[in-house]
Amino acid sequence: DVKVTQSSRYLVKRTGEKVFLECVQDMDHENMFWYRQDPGLGLRLIYFSYDVKMKEKGDIPEGYSVSREKKERFSLILESASTNQTSMYLCASHKGRWLDQPQHFGDGTRLSIL
Amino acid sequence: AQSVAQPEDQVNVAEGNPLTVKCTYSVSGNPYLFWYVQYPNRGLQFLLKYITGDNLVKGSYGFEAEFNKSQTSFHLKKPSALVSDSALYFCAVKSNTGKLIFGQGTTLQVKP
């Protein structure tokens, strides 16, 4: 079974801090994604990556950056955390280029910015 | 614009009754459609997908979905609901740029 592991289940940070969310997958998937989930809004794509050192902006990239130095690891960075970034963050991965394969999700990180 | 709509925020059904969770989509070309389920404090789990072929797709945990091209719908169904089916369900479609577009989610509540 594919396993996508997010380093923290719950995280509390302060406004202005630099925050790192880590995600690791163990199935050699090329594609990795970061979403945020907010009630009533579904999942919104922040950034994604099709290969090592490659990144592309999703629908809501403002205030975020990412890093993919190794194939299995995809990090989301909040450069200067703000209260409106309080949310559930989900990492996902899938194999193949054309998304006919399902995405596999981690259990999420619930981030609170105070 | 490409989009997915789940018109019901919540669906309530009694255990043993059939259930339907609705999804409509708007995307050009042939759609790739997915259903996912999310249990409390967990990530999304894949249920089923439609890529091509039979309009009735069978998936995990006894769920199935019917693709209707003329109505641009992909409703999730199960003949007999279980209390353990209570969860948040997401419909998603692959956009023309290759990304997944998710609906806003429907909470399914199955009562004993």
PDB file of C-alpha atoms in Angstrom, chain A residues 9-10 35 37 40-43 45 48 50 57-59 90 98-103 105-107 110, chain B residues 32 34 36 38 40-46 49 51 88 90 94-95 97-100 102-105:
ATOM      1  CA  ARG A   9      -0.878  15.999  12.726  1.00  0.00           C
ATOM      2  CA  TYR A  10      -1.353  19.205  14.708  1.00  0.00           C
ATOM      3  CA  TYR A  35      -3.800  21.261  -0.788  1.00  0.00           C
ATOM      4  CA  GLN A  37      -8.986  22.142   3.061  1.00  0.00           C
ATOM      5  CA  GLY A  40     -17.433  24.567   2.465  1.00  0.00           C
ATOM      6  CA  LEU A  41     -14.561  25.164   0.063  1.00  0.00           C
ATOM      7  CA  GLY A  42     -13.401  21.630  -0.585  1.00  0.00           C
ATOM      8  CA  LEU A  43      -9.733  21.167  -1.412  1.00  0.00           C
ATOM      9  CA  LEU A  45      -4.424  23.285  -4.744  1.00  0.00           C
ATOM     10  CA  PHE A  48       2.421  20.738  -7.085  1.00  0.00           C
ATOM     11  CA  TYR A  50       5.991  16.644 -11.329  1.00  0.00           C
ATOM     12  CA  LYS A  57       1.793  27.057  -8.741  1.00  0.00           C
ATOM     13  CA  GLY A  58      -1.684  25.850  -8.058  1.00  0.00           C
ATOM     14  CA  ASP A  59      -4.774  27.957  -7.519  1.00  0.00           C
ATOM     15  CA  LEU A  90      -3.171  17.769   2.875  1.00  0.00           C
ATOM     16  CA  TRP A  98      -1.946  12.149 -16.837  1.00  0.00           C
ATOM     17  CA  LEU A  99      -3.811  11.723 -13.608  1.00  0.00           C
ATOM     18  CA  ASP A 100      -5.691   8.595 -14.637  1.00  0.00           C
ATOM     19  CA  GLN A 101      -4.351   7.099 -11.436  1.00  0.00           C
ATOM     20  CA  PRO A 102      -5.892   8.142  -8.109  1.00  0.00           C
ATOM     21  CA  GLN A 103      -4.074  10.442  -5.755  1.00  0.00           C
ATOM     22  CA  PHE A 105      -3.353  11.368   0.560  1.00  0.00           C
ATOM     23  CA  GLY A 106      -1.631  11.805   3.881  1.00  0.00           C
ATOM     24  CA  ASP A 107      -3.684  12.213   7.061  1.00  0.00           C
ATOM     25  CA  ARG A 110      -4.135  20.833  11.159  1.00  0.00           C
TER      26      ARG A 110
ATOM     27  CA  TYR B  32     -11.726  11.750 -15.705  1.00  0.00           C
ATOM     28  CA  PHE B  34     -13.162  10.434  -9.056  1.00  0.00           C
ATOM     29  CA  TYR B  36     -13.003  10.143  -2.429  1.00  0.00           C
ATOM     30  CA  GLN B  38     -12.728  11.371   4.262  1.00  0.00           C
ATOM     31  CA  PRO B  40     -12.733  12.402  10.744  1.00  0.00           C
ATOM     32  CA  ASN B  41      -9.135  13.539  11.236  1.00  0.00           C
ATOM     33  CA  ARG B  42      -7.937  11.534   8.264  1.00  0.00           C
ATOM     34  CA  GLY B  43      -6.869  12.235   4.709  1.00  0.00           C
ATOM     35  CA  LEU B  44      -8.917  11.393   1.649  1.00  0.00           C
ATOM     36  CA  GLN B  45      -9.278   7.799   0.558  1.00  0.00           C
ATOM     37  CA  PHE B  46      -9.937   6.852  -3.063  1.00  0.00           C
ATOM     38  CA  LYS B  49     -12.943   6.454 -10.777  1.00  0.00           C
ATOM     39  CA  ILE B  51     -11.954   7.100 -17.119  1.00  0.00           C
ATOM     40  CA  LEU B  88     -17.349  13.440   4.122  1.00  0.00           C
ATOM     41  CA  PHE B  90     -15.664  14.498  -2.350  1.00  0.00           C
ATOM     42  CA  LYS B  94      -9.367  16.209 -13.878  1.00  0.00           C
ATOM     43  CA  SER B  95      -9.056  19.638 -15.447  1.00  0.00           C
ATOM     44  CA  THR B  97      -4.416  21.402 -17.278  1.00  0.00           C
ATOM     45  CA  GLY B  98      -4.069  18.034 -15.584  1.00  0.00           C
ATOM     46  CA  LYS B  99      -4.976  19.108 -12.068  1.00  0.00           C
ATOM     47  CA  LEU B 100      -7.807  17.735  -9.932  1.00  0.00           C
ATOM     48  CA  PHE B 102     -12.671  19.042  -6.099  1.00  0.00           C
ATOM     49  CA  GLY B 103     -16.246  19.706  -5.147  1.00  0.00           C
ATOM     50  CA  GLN B 104     -16.973  21.296  -1.795  1.00  0.00           C
ATOM     51  CA  GLY B 105     -17.842  17.988  -0.191  1.00  0.00           C
TER      52      GLY B 105
END
